[in-house]
Amino acid sequence: MQKFLRKNAPAYVFLAPWLIGFFLLAIFPILASLYLSFTQYDVVRPPEWVGIENYQYMFEFDYRFWKSMQVTFTFVVISVPAKLIFALAVAMLLDKGIRAVGWYRALFYLPSILGGSIAVAILWRQLFDYNGVINSVLRFFGGDGPYWLSDPRYSLWTLIVLAVWQFGSPMLIFLAGLRAIPQDLYEAAEIDAAGPARKFFAITVPLLAPVIFFNLVLQMIEAFKSFSGAFIISGGTGAPLDSLLFFTVYLFNEAFSYFRMGYASALGWVLLLIIAAFTAIAFWTSKYWVHYENERG
Amino acid sequence: MASVTLSSVVKAYGNVPVIHGIDLAVNSGEFLVLVGPSGCGKSTLLRMIAGLEEINDGTIAIGERIVNDLPASQRNLSMVFQSYALYPHMSVRKNLAFGLTNLRMPKDEISRRVTEAARILQIEPLMERKPRQLSGGQKQRVAIGRAIVREPQLFLFDEPLSNLDAELRVQMRVELAGLYQRLGTTMIYVTHDQTEAMTMATRIVVLNKGVVEQVGTPYELYNFPCNRFVATFIGSPKMNMLEATTADGAAEIAGIGKLKLPTGIPAKGPVSIGIRPEQIAIGDGGDLAIPGKVSLVEYLGSEIFVYVQLASGERLLVQAPGDARIRNGEPITLSISGHQAHYFDANGQRIGPKGKRQG
Ligand SMILES: Nc1ncnc2c1ncn2[C@@H]1O[C@H](COP(=O)(O)OP(=O)(O)OP(=O)(O)O)[C@@H](O)[C@H]1O
Ligand SMILES: [Mg+2]
């Protein structure tokens, strides 16, 4: 043990900043929140142990929890496939050899850099405002746009469009994946009388499956965690009529508006378990539709 | 089975011309081999026939039909790629069936053809495997299988054996020749390999920088090369070239001596004399004796290659039987005969008898 210390101490000294950060900022809060999720805690008084009461209440009585689940799942189920399909479509266009690809790539990637920021969410709010740009354009063509943001029928869709607009990073990954498919397979398929649809479904999709899977998991996790857009556009409350009550927004409100830290921690853990479960399902089904080229067997 | 006719076919990539107006008639049922140095446009020509590459000018006809605007899938041909281009996620069986499925062929017909191809190529035990589980030779068989199930009227091969090791190459060459005899389909075959070209071709096309230098049977190309390029390109080891001037029915080779020209070689101005390494004799028995010094001996078992440095500074390559006792550094006398040599004028064109059909 002493010998081990003497030999490795310098390494640990160098690792220390990272290790301290990791334990202080990641492991400790995680464990603390797990503990807090079994307590009632309003920040002022010390936490009070209540067992599984938080979880019980959540599933049995909290209709806003169920509403937030519904909003979040609707968002995930629509925005993730829409974003992936859009990203793949753009990647395929770029792959077809448009000139100045580098320039377009940068242009298309830009929204992804900006997209997560508060500024863009605010911009989005102004675009879709009743007197915003979108409706001005509609009016110019004689239409009359609805209250995009304050009508619960449309509000979630503006966020879905915002999510799809941030297609840059899955698009770049798709583009790299497409470039890795040997051209002569398409030529062989051409001679084998495969039309464009057949080439896409019989060659592109199966060979791109690992990349599709990677993007799917990444985007799914991202979508479950998505927060800032909904927070800004709904004014921090999930309004109108809770139609933008994303799970994360609800959690934020429980924690920082009502200071129900114990309950918020429980919500956080439920979100974690949901994400973990869906990721696990994705991995489990992947063995039926994702085939890795370099794997034997 | 179909003939293929190319008339003044031109191809450029951007503004870089690659094929400069090629005329070529491939007979029905012929095994035509395209050879030429790297980058001369062999693959491009093949891919234009396949329909994978647009042509800029001229026409390509398969059979009676001009196919310029016909997509590859409707040209009724199959192509075997150098890289095999097997679909990596499909089993061997699916690889073979893919094209037939696309043509909406009935299931039992597909399975009949796939089984038949698997039997011919002896890949029955591999049918459920994926391409990554196959060796190079097996992949090549599958690629050929995928070509033959279509029962096309034309096969195109782009250096199909170049990724195989020497032994497998010879084996596959023999199998391909057998396949050709059995199917009798028109084949156009691109290769770098002299032996493949000479052994398999009914006719060889020598391509250089996008133009056809010569078309002929292997016999014609070897014995009556129509210019210097073909003469030095066909045949391994390479033909020797000596520069000479002609006067009074003889060629004066600078620093070596006079070679009496055979009848039928018009003697005027400078000529290049080409002699194949196996046509140079050791000792003085021919028309002209050439003294020199052995500078290198390569022993190949059945034969040896002797590099001889001449007093004039030139170097000749001589092929001799494997049991010839020749050592490095020895003085040696070589002899050549005028009637065995090839003569080319200042433009590199052949002088003298042009190729007759092999008798
Ligand atoms: N897609 C392309 N774009 C631009 N130039 C090309 C393209 N494909 C081929 N070329 C050029 O065209 C010429 C002929 O190429 P091609 O592939 O037909 O040669 P090849 O005779 O098959 O050579 P190799 O024996 O090395 O396969 C080469 O100079 C090559 O650089
Ligand atoms: Mg080539």
XYZ file of C-alpha atoms and ligand atoms in Angstrom:
688
model
C 0.000 0.000 0.000
C 2.779 2.383 0.953
C 4.713 1.406 -2.086
C 1.634 1.954 -4.221
C 1.193 5.426 -2.772
C 4.785 6.361 -3.232
C 4.739 5.230 -6.817
C 1.453 6.766 -7.823
C 1.183 9.828 -5.629
C 2.420 12.275 -8.301
C -0.189 10.982 -10.702
C -2.938 11.552 -8.181
C -1.679 15.021 -7.443
C -2.026 15.850 -11.109
C -5.433 14.193 -11.240
C -6.577 15.956 -8.101
C -8.242 19.003 -9.662
C -10.346 16.782 -11.847
C -11.040 14.237 -9.109
C -12.088 16.924 -6.640
C -14.321 18.476 -9.254
C -15.795 15.102 -10.084
C -16.599 14.192 -6.490
C -17.697 17.650 -5.425
C -19.721 18.594 -8.477
C -20.972 15.253 -9.726
C -20.906 12.341 -7.303
C -21.800 14.298 -4.189
C -24.838 16.101 -5.670
C -26.028 12.845 -7.214
C -25.910 10.974 -3.927
C -27.318 13.936 -2.037
C -30.264 14.210 -4.413
C -30.937 10.498 -4.043
C -31.089 10.980 -0.290
C -33.177 14.145 -0.579
C -35.693 12.396 -2.794
C -36.749 10.426 0.298
C -37.161 13.561 2.388
C -39.166 16.705 2.699
C -36.792 19.634 2.391
C -37.549 23.333 1.980
C -33.957 24.589 2.159
C -34.696 26.505 5.395
C -35.330 23.614 7.762
C -33.232 20.459 7.737
C -34.491 17.614 5.506
C -37.078 15.344 7.107
C -37.147 11.653 6.154
C -40.454 10.599 4.621
C -39.555 7.314 2.944
C -41.148 6.745 -0.447
C -43.905 9.252 0.135
C -42.632 11.621 -2.590
C -42.737 8.875 -5.177
C -46.088 7.646 -4.019
C -47.630 11.083 -4.236
C -46.094 11.639 -7.645
C -47.620 8.565 -9.218
C -50.925 8.535 -7.381
C -52.047 12.114 -6.973
C -49.908 14.544 -8.888
C -51.824 15.247 -12.079
C -49.229 17.920 -13.089
C -46.576 15.221 -13.003
C -48.637 13.178 -15.453
C -49.275 16.243 -17.567
C -45.540 16.967 -17.721
C -44.891 13.349 -18.684
C -47.403 13.664 -21.484
C -45.860 16.893 -22.770
C -42.331 15.553 -22.572
C -43.167 12.272 -24.294
C -45.095 14.025 -27.044
C -42.092 16.252 -27.577
C -39.625 13.357 -27.634
C -41.716 11.112 -29.848
C -42.288 13.804 -32.467
C -39.172 15.952 -32.350
C -36.547 13.204 -32.308
C -37.673 11.334 -35.445
C -38.465 14.617 -37.202
C -35.037 15.992 -36.417
C -33.260 12.789 -37.454
C -35.170 12.522 -40.714
C -34.516 16.148 -41.509
C -30.828 15.820 -40.591
C -30.483 12.716 -42.756
C -32.211 14.391 -45.680
C -29.907 17.403 -45.522
C -26.860 15.170 -45.093
C -27.838 13.195 -48.186
C -28.227 16.382 -50.187
C -24.811 17.576 -49.080
C -23.325 14.157 -49.767
C -24.550 14.330 -53.358
C -21.676 16.719 -53.865
C -22.943 20.241 -53.645
C -20.179 22.736 -54.254
C -18.802 24.651 -51.278
C -19.910 21.883 -48.952
C -17.744 23.263 -46.195
C -19.590 26.536 -46.273
C -23.000 24.864 -46.131
C -21.872 22.601 -43.353
C -20.911 25.590 -41.269
C -24.164 27.332 -42.118
C -26.255 24.329 -41.145
C -24.304 23.735 -38.010
C -24.743 27.264 -36.784
C -28.264 26.750 -35.360
C -26.968 23.877 -33.253
C -24.398 26.102 -31.650
C -26.883 28.893 -31.110
C -29.892 26.652 -30.629
C -29.373 25.713 -27.039
C -28.818 29.282 -25.962
C -31.213 31.549 -24.148
C -30.827 34.195 -26.827
C -32.244 31.929 -29.506
C -35.165 30.927 -27.316
C -35.957 34.601 -26.898
C -35.557 35.102 -30.616
C -37.930 32.196 -31.160
C -40.478 33.817 -28.902
C -40.368 36.934 -30.983
C -40.555 35.050 -34.259
C -43.698 33.236 -33.202
C -45.291 36.068 -31.297
C -48.784 37.053 -32.439
C -47.247 40.190 -33.895
C -43.991 38.442 -34.763
C -42.213 37.765 -38.012
C -44.027 34.546 -38.892
C -47.450 36.089 -38.637
C -46.337 39.215 -40.475
C -45.301 37.032 -43.386
C -48.607 35.147 -43.214
C -50.535 38.395 -43.176
C -48.573 39.654 -46.137
C -49.869 36.671 -48.090
C -53.349 37.329 -46.815
C -53.411 34.658 -44.114
C -54.001 35.153 -40.456
C -51.645 33.361 -38.110
C -52.860 32.014 -34.799
C -51.490 32.804 -31.366
C -48.623 30.342 -31.794
C -47.276 30.670 -28.298
C -50.364 31.273 -26.229
C -52.649 28.748 -27.910
C -52.028 25.361 -26.266
C -52.780 23.658 -29.586
C -49.715 25.217 -31.219
C -47.292 26.083 -28.479
C -45.586 22.692 -28.308
C -45.170 22.685 -32.074
C -43.095 25.849 -32.005
C -40.713 24.040 -29.683
C -40.657 20.990 -31.914
C -39.740 23.234 -34.835
C -37.039 24.815 -32.696
C -35.645 21.370 -31.905
C -35.685 20.264 -35.547
C -33.980 23.497 -36.519
C -31.028 22.381 -34.408
C -30.355 19.463 -36.741
C -26.707 20.402 -37.297
C -24.856 17.946 -35.152
C -26.780 14.784 -36.105
C -26.518 16.002 -39.709
C -22.732 16.202 -39.511
C -22.578 12.748 -38.000
C -24.872 11.396 -40.732
C -22.731 13.066 -43.362
C -19.616 11.378 -42.029
C -21.506 8.073 -41.978
C -22.702 8.495 -45.562
C -19.207 9.316 -46.724
C -18.018 6.057 -45.214
C -20.324 3.937 -47.390
C -18.274 2.741 -50.372
C -19.478 4.262 -53.623
C -19.088 1.021 -55.527
C -21.910 -0.554 -53.515
C -24.245 1.971 -55.074
C -22.785 1.213 -58.469
C -23.256 -2.498 -57.939
C -26.827 -1.775 -56.857
C -27.318 0.388 -59.925
C -26.342 -2.530 -62.138
C -28.500 -4.768 -59.943
C -31.482 -2.661 -61.047
C -32.127 -1.037 -57.689
C -34.048 2.230 -57.896
C -33.424 5.194 -55.602
C -35.827 3.988 -52.897
C -34.418 0.480 -52.979
C -30.859 1.839 -52.761
C -31.876 3.924 -49.778
C -33.615 1.186 -47.844
C -31.437 -1.761 -48.877
C -28.019 -0.103 -48.852
C -27.966 3.280 -47.118
C -30.164 2.538 -44.110
C -28.613 -0.791 -43.097
C -25.067 0.497 -43.573
C -25.885 3.671 -41.715
C -27.682 1.837 -38.910
C -24.887 2.241 -36.339
C -24.856 5.978 -36.977
C -28.638 6.218 -36.929
C -28.628 4.369 -33.637
C -25.979 6.621 -32.160
C -27.867 9.745 -33.203
C -31.145 8.304 -31.971
C -29.854 7.610 -28.467
C -28.077 10.931 -28.245
C -31.023 12.960 -29.475
C -33.476 11.047 -27.313
C -31.508 11.811 -24.177
C -31.167 15.401 -25.292
C -34.904 15.712 -25.917
C -35.842 14.255 -22.526
C -33.563 16.776 -20.869
C -34.566 19.717 -23.052
C -35.283 22.733 -20.880
C -34.254 26.228 -21.860
C -36.541 26.630 -24.890
C -39.649 25.604 -22.990
C -38.640 27.614 -19.957
C -38.107 30.853 -21.856
C -41.037 30.553 -24.213
C -43.488 29.607 -21.487
C -42.209 32.354 -19.251
C -40.851 29.801 -16.824
C -44.192 28.263 -15.906
C -45.106 25.783 -18.603
C -47.929 28.022 -19.780
C -50.257 28.174 -21.731
C -52.412 25.689 -19.845
C -49.371 23.600 -18.960
C -48.927 22.776 -22.650
C -45.210 23.540 -22.330
C -44.868 21.923 -18.948
C -41.814 19.898 -19.815
C -40.685 17.513 -17.121
C -37.629 19.673 -16.559
C -39.714 22.845 -16.292
C -41.966 21.218 -13.733
C -38.937 20.027 -11.808
C -37.428 23.496 -11.869
C -40.619 25.039 -10.548
C -40.972 22.516 -7.749
C -37.377 23.158 -6.728
C -36.905 26.865 -7.154
C -40.387 28.381 -7.124
C -41.886 26.305 -4.323
C -38.639 25.103 -2.721
C -39.883 21.523 -2.545
C -36.340 20.189 -2.912
C -37.168 16.695 -1.737
C -39.968 16.322 -4.233
C -37.879 17.879 -7.014
C -35.080 15.415 -6.287
C -37.541 12.563 -6.616
C -38.679 13.983 -9.958
C -35.062 14.185 -11.062
C -34.513 10.537 -10.240
C -37.622 9.500 -12.092
C -36.384 11.378 -15.167
C -33.038 9.652 -14.851
C -34.712 6.247 -14.659
C -36.926 7.027 -17.642
C -33.922 8.051 -19.739
C -31.994 4.998 -18.583
C -34.920 2.721 -19.396
C -35.384 4.129 -22.887
C -31.679 4.007 -23.605
C -31.631 0.406 -22.452
C -34.586 -0.409 -24.681
C -32.836 1.240 -27.611
C -29.692 -0.794 -26.991
C -31.655 -3.974 -26.567
C -33.607 -3.564 -29.808
C -30.478 -2.453 -31.632
C -29.201 -5.978 -31.919
C -32.113 -6.686 -34.248
C -31.547 -3.796 -36.598
C -27.990 -2.520 -36.164
C -25.206 -4.562 -37.686
C -21.674 -3.472 -37.080
C -19.289 -4.034 -39.924
C -16.189 -4.775 -37.895
C -17.847 -7.288 -35.618
C -17.323 -10.964 -36.292
C -20.265 -13.297 -36.185
C -24.771 -12.765 -75.985
C -24.271 -9.469 -77.676
C -21.751 -7.495 -79.616
C -20.621 -4.118 -78.362
C -19.790 -1.249 -80.694
C -18.097 1.958 -79.641
C -17.910 4.784 -82.159
C -15.813 7.878 -81.521
C -16.452 7.691 -77.802
C -15.105 10.710 -75.944
C -14.918 11.268 -72.216
C -13.546 14.121 -70.160
C -13.656 14.733 -66.443
C -14.286 18.432 -66.182
C -11.994 19.736 -68.876
C -9.450 16.947 -68.541
C -9.921 14.634 -71.524
C -9.520 10.992 -70.592
C -10.820 9.078 -73.624
C -10.055 10.638 -76.992
C -12.506 9.192 -79.471
C -12.370 5.426 -79.333
C -13.741 3.114 -82.011
C -13.999 -0.488 -81.000
C -16.072 -3.421 -82.146
C -16.442 -6.285 -79.712
C -17.770 -9.419 -81.367
C -20.572 -11.383 -79.892
C -19.231 -14.167 -77.676
C -15.758 -12.709 -77.573
C -13.422 -12.504 -74.563
C -11.934 -9.063 -75.054
C -9.186 -7.953 -72.707
C -8.315 -4.294 -72.164
C -4.734 -3.653 -71.122
C -2.706 -0.505 -70.754
C -0.636 1.420 -68.265
C -2.210 2.742 -65.094
C -4.415 5.765 -65.667
C -4.864 5.175 -69.396
C -8.637 4.993 -69.107
C -9.417 1.270 -68.962
C -11.793 1.523 -66.022
C -13.374 4.626 -67.463
C -14.053 2.850 -70.745
C -15.534 -0.147 -68.961
C -17.696 2.028 -66.739
C -19.007 3.902 -69.754
C -20.041 0.623 -71.346
C -21.656 -0.346 -68.036
C -23.569 2.910 -67.870
C -21.964 4.062 -64.643
C -20.257 6.943 -66.395
C -21.767 9.350 -68.885
C -20.111 9.742 -72.254
C -19.445 13.172 -73.695
C -19.543 12.267 -77.359
C -19.944 9.307 -79.684
C -22.167 6.276 -79.296
C -22.083 2.961 -77.514
C -24.240 0.171 -78.854
C -24.906 -3.188 -77.252
C -26.200 -5.530 -79.903
C -28.133 -3.361 -82.331
C -29.265 -0.934 -79.692
C -27.614 2.384 -78.888
C -27.444 2.545 -75.118
C -26.101 6.059 -74.544
C -29.176 7.070 -72.583
C -30.068 3.691 -71.143
C -29.464 3.309 -67.388
C -27.038 0.619 -66.292
C -29.812 -1.609 -65.010
C -31.440 -1.832 -68.433
C -28.331 -2.682 -70.406
C -28.623 -6.344 -69.501
C -25.051 -6.672 -68.347
C -23.214 -7.634 -65.175
C -20.077 -6.145 -63.748
C -17.503 -7.563 -61.369
C -15.639 -4.896 -59.430
C -12.026 -4.980 -58.330
C -13.163 -4.338 -54.761
C -15.850 -7.072 -55.134
C -18.446 -4.529 -53.912
C -20.432 -7.205 -52.076
C -23.255 -5.872 -49.916
C -21.652 -6.279 -46.483
C -24.879 -6.629 -44.517
C -26.399 -9.331 -46.694
C -25.687 -13.044 -46.684
C -24.069 -14.560 -49.746
C -27.479 -15.867 -50.806
C -29.040 -12.412 -50.562
C -26.104 -10.872 -52.386
C -26.731 -13.229 -55.278
C -30.494 -12.759 -55.227
C -30.531 -8.968 -54.810
C -30.515 -8.056 -58.494
C -33.048 -10.723 -59.395
C -35.399 -9.571 -56.634
C -35.186 -6.050 -58.014
C -36.225 -7.382 -61.401
C -39.284 -8.907 -59.698
C -38.410 -12.370 -60.854
C -40.560 -15.205 -59.446
C -39.207 -16.690 -56.218
C -38.603 -20.200 -57.525
C -36.749 -18.877 -60.570
C -34.505 -16.807 -58.285
C -33.783 -19.747 -56.075
C -33.086 -21.962 -59.094
C -30.570 -19.491 -60.517
C -28.895 -18.823 -57.175
C -28.526 -22.537 -56.482
C -27.135 -23.099 -59.960
C -24.581 -20.299 -59.622
C -23.563 -21.541 -56.187
C -23.017 -24.999 -57.636
C -20.936 -23.746 -60.566
C -18.740 -21.641 -58.300
C -18.672 -24.186 -55.466
C -19.837 -21.765 -52.820
C -22.808 -23.817 -51.574
C -21.439 -24.155 -48.021
C -21.007 -20.390 -47.765
C -24.505 -19.313 -48.697
C -25.597 -18.118 -45.265
C -22.372 -16.279 -44.438
C -21.772 -12.563 -44.550
C -19.035 -11.231 -46.865
C -16.743 -10.381 -43.939
C -16.649 -14.073 -43.071
C -15.195 -14.981 -46.464
C -11.642 -15.125 -47.746
C -10.575 -12.998 -50.703
C -10.985 -15.852 -53.163
C -14.408 -16.743 -51.794
C -15.528 -13.124 -52.024
C -14.396 -13.066 -55.616
C -16.425 -16.166 -56.355
C -19.490 -14.584 -54.810
C -18.933 -11.448 -56.869
C -18.737 -13.568 -60.000
C -21.797 -15.485 -58.847
C -23.711 -12.253 -58.495
C -22.752 -11.469 -62.071
C -23.799 -14.789 -63.561
C -27.223 -15.157 -61.908
C -28.426 -12.280 -64.034
C -27.693 -14.399 -67.142
C -26.672 -11.179 -68.879
C -25.701 -10.739 -72.495
C -22.430 -9.087 -71.493
C -19.971 -9.437 -68.620
C -17.673 -6.637 -67.553
C -14.704 -7.294 -65.292
C -12.498 -4.590 -63.809
C -9.288 -6.193 -62.603
C -11.240 -8.871 -60.752
C -8.207 -10.864 -59.660
C -5.825 -8.131 -58.653
C -6.572 -8.393 -54.931
C -5.758 -12.086 -54.809
C -2.437 -13.714 -54.055
C -0.445 -15.225 -56.887
C -1.574 -18.801 -56.436
C -5.258 -17.992 -56.090
C -4.973 -15.724 -59.054
C -3.809 -18.542 -61.279
C -6.560 -20.779 -59.974
C -9.290 -18.183 -60.498
C -7.903 -17.418 -63.935
C -8.341 -21.008 -64.950
C -11.833 -21.051 -63.440
C -12.811 -17.884 -65.256
C -11.562 -19.307 -68.525
C -13.659 -22.411 -67.812
C -16.660 -20.261 -67.012
C -16.254 -18.411 -70.278
C -16.120 -21.658 -72.249
C -19.229 -22.865 -70.510
C -21.307 -19.692 -70.836
C -19.926 -18.348 -74.099
C -21.137 -14.878 -73.159
C -19.384 -11.771 -74.428
C -16.826 -10.624 -71.876
C -14.850 -7.431 -71.555
C -12.070 -7.769 -69.073
C -9.674 -5.136 -67.743
C -6.355 -6.262 -66.339
C -2.828 -5.199 -65.553
C -1.612 -8.735 -65.714
C 0.122 -9.800 -68.936
C -0.458 -13.452 -68.302
C -4.167 -12.964 -67.730
C -4.419 -10.959 -70.912
C -2.443 -13.387 -73.049
C -4.046 -16.570 -71.741
C -7.684 -15.600 -71.569
C -8.249 -13.164 -74.388
C -9.638 -13.961 -77.779
C -8.509 -10.441 -78.609
C -6.552 -7.831 -76.671
C -7.013 -4.079 -76.853
C -3.945 -2.063 -75.919
C -4.968 1.311 -74.584
C -2.602 4.208 -74.002
C -3.515 7.692 -72.786
C -7.094 7.304 -73.886
C -6.454 6.014 -77.396
C -6.410 2.485 -78.787
C -2.888 1.553 -79.871
C -3.706 -1.857 -81.278
C -6.413 -4.492 -81.268
C -5.527 -8.054 -82.067
C -5.236 -11.636 -80.947
C -2.551 -12.321 -78.356
C -0.540 -13.925 -81.159
C -0.773 -10.848 -83.371
C 0.113 -8.469 -80.581
C 3.111 -10.493 -79.543
C 4.477 -11.194 -82.993
C 3.340 -8.159 -84.955
C 3.119 -5.198 -82.581
C 2.073 -2.256 -84.711
C 4.203 0.296 -82.886
C 6.916 0.715 -80.302
C 4.444 1.200 -77.468
C 2.676 -2.105 -78.027
C 5.993 -3.846 -78.669
C 7.412 -2.853 -75.319
C 4.109 -3.123 -73.430
C 3.208 -6.662 -74.469
C 5.623 -9.361 -73.401
C 7.428 -9.865 -70.173
C 10.319 -9.333 -69.760
C 10.255 -6.310 -71.994
C 11.482 -6.146 -75.569
C 14.975 -4.645 -76.081
C 15.275 -1.628 -78.325
C 18.387 -0.660 -80.287
C 18.647 2.504 -82.321
C 20.164 2.259 -85.807
C 20.465 3.974 -89.158
C 19.794 2.149 -92.398
C 21.750 2.185 -95.639
C 22.186 -0.308 -98.476
C 19.848 -2.953 -97.045
C 21.576 -3.037 -93.677
C 21.085 -1.370 -90.338
C 24.081 0.205 -88.718
C 23.761 -0.031 -84.952
C 26.003 2.589 -83.462
C 29.029 1.114 -81.778
C 27.935 -2.482 -82.405
C 27.893 -3.308 -86.077
C 25.817 -3.930 -89.145
C 22.688 -6.054 -89.222
C 21.545 -7.169 -92.640
C 17.876 -6.319 -93.050
C 15.489 -9.033 -94.139
C 13.677 -8.491 -97.431
C 10.573 -6.368 -97.100
C 12.079 -3.839 -94.704
C 12.412 -0.618 -96.658
C 15.764 0.796 -95.676
C 15.581 4.506 -95.195
C 16.686 6.743 -92.364
C 16.750 5.859 -88.684
C 15.052 2.743 -87.325
C 14.532 1.207 -83.930
C 15.239 -2.479 -83.785
C 13.265 -4.452 -81.232
C 14.373 -7.882 -80.111
C 12.607 -9.933 -77.479
C 14.861 -11.260 -74.696
C 14.187 -14.872 -75.674
C 15.249 -14.169 -79.256
C 18.777 -13.172 -78.369
C 21.093 -16.134 -78.530
C 24.189 -16.625 -76.427
C 27.282 -17.283 -78.548
C 27.817 -16.273 -82.147
C 25.383 -18.079 -84.392
C 23.166 -15.293 -85.718
C 23.433 -12.486 -88.213
C 25.237 -10.131 -85.872
C 27.475 -10.937 -82.944
C 27.442 -8.482 -80.070
C 30.134 -8.509 -77.392
C 29.330 -7.352 -73.892
C 29.751 -7.963 -70.203
C 27.275 -9.619 -67.828
C 26.151 -7.079 -65.264
C 23.383 -8.977 -63.493
C 21.898 -12.465 -63.513
C 18.412 -13.174 -62.221
C 17.752 -16.837 -61.597
C 14.128 -17.941 -61.910
C 14.535 -21.690 -61.912
C 13.377 -22.703 -65.348
C 15.085 -19.718 -66.905
C 17.495 -16.916 -66.186
C 17.428 -13.243 -67.105
C 20.853 -11.916 -68.029
C 21.509 -8.181 -68.152
C 24.368 -7.480 -70.544
C 26.236 -4.191 -70.683
C 27.387 -3.361 -74.202
C 30.485 -1.384 -75.098
C 28.200 1.240 -76.631
C 26.720 1.879 -73.216
C 23.384 0.185 -73.909
C 22.034 -2.688 -71.887
C 20.355 -5.777 -73.304
C 18.156 -8.200 -71.433
C 18.568 -11.799 -72.486
C 16.472 -14.756 -71.476
C 18.354 -18.043 -71.294
C 17.569 -21.575 -70.065
C 17.837 -22.081 -66.338
C 20.824 -24.387 -66.638
C 22.952 -21.925 -68.597
C 26.184 -21.290 -66.706
C 26.512 -17.545 -66.698
C 28.163 -15.531 -63.981
C 28.214 -11.870 -63.057
C 31.056 -9.849 -64.551
C 31.908 -12.373 -67.289
C 32.458 -11.233 -70.848
C 29.770 -12.648 -73.119
C 28.939 -12.748 -76.808
C 25.331 -12.413 -77.945
C 23.891 -12.767 -81.371
C 20.711 -11.600 -83.036
C 19.029 -12.472 -86.301
C 17.527 -9.890 -88.589
C 14.382 -11.873 -89.410
C 13.446 -12.253 -85.729
C 13.689 -8.563 -84.976
C 10.949 -5.905 -85.163
C 11.587 -2.624 -86.935
C 10.031 0.733 -86.161
C 10.402 4.012 -87.995
C 11.175 7.375 -86.466
C 7.507 7.788 -85.490
C 7.491 4.461 -83.726
C 5.348 2.789 -86.390
C 6.071 -0.765 -87.443
C 7.975 -1.318 -90.688
C 7.584 -4.579 -92.525
C 5.058 -7.390 -92.382
C 1.874 -6.537 -90.558
C 0.106 -9.159 -88.510
C -1.511 -12.049 -90.296
C -4.041 -14.151 -88.461
C -2.490 -16.937 -86.497
C -2.261 -20.010 -88.767
N -13.996 10.657 -61.191
C -12.912 11.147 -61.789
N -12.671 12.475 -61.824
C -11.590 12.983 -62.437
N -10.664 12.238 -63.063
C -10.826 10.911 -63.077
C -11.960 10.295 -62.435
N -11.849 8.953 -62.607
C -10.721 8.767 -63.313
N -10.100 9.929 -63.602
C -8.864 10.093 -64.382
O -9.077 9.489 -65.630
C -7.918 8.784 -66.052
C -8.284 7.352 -66.370
O -8.681 6.706 -65.201
P -9.057 5.182 -65.156
O -9.534 4.868 -63.807
O -9.957 4.862 -66.286
O -7.635 4.517 -65.397
P -7.274 2.973 -65.478
O -6.732 2.727 -66.824
O -8.403 2.144 -65.040
O -6.091 2.908 -64.430
P -5.726 1.724 -63.425
O -5.051 0.704 -64.232
O -4.799 2.378 -62.461
O -6.998 1.252 -62.788
C -6.903 8.916 -64.937
O -5.981 9.891 -65.320
C -7.706 9.362 -63.764
O -6.939 10.225 -62.956
Mg -8.826 0.960 -63.265
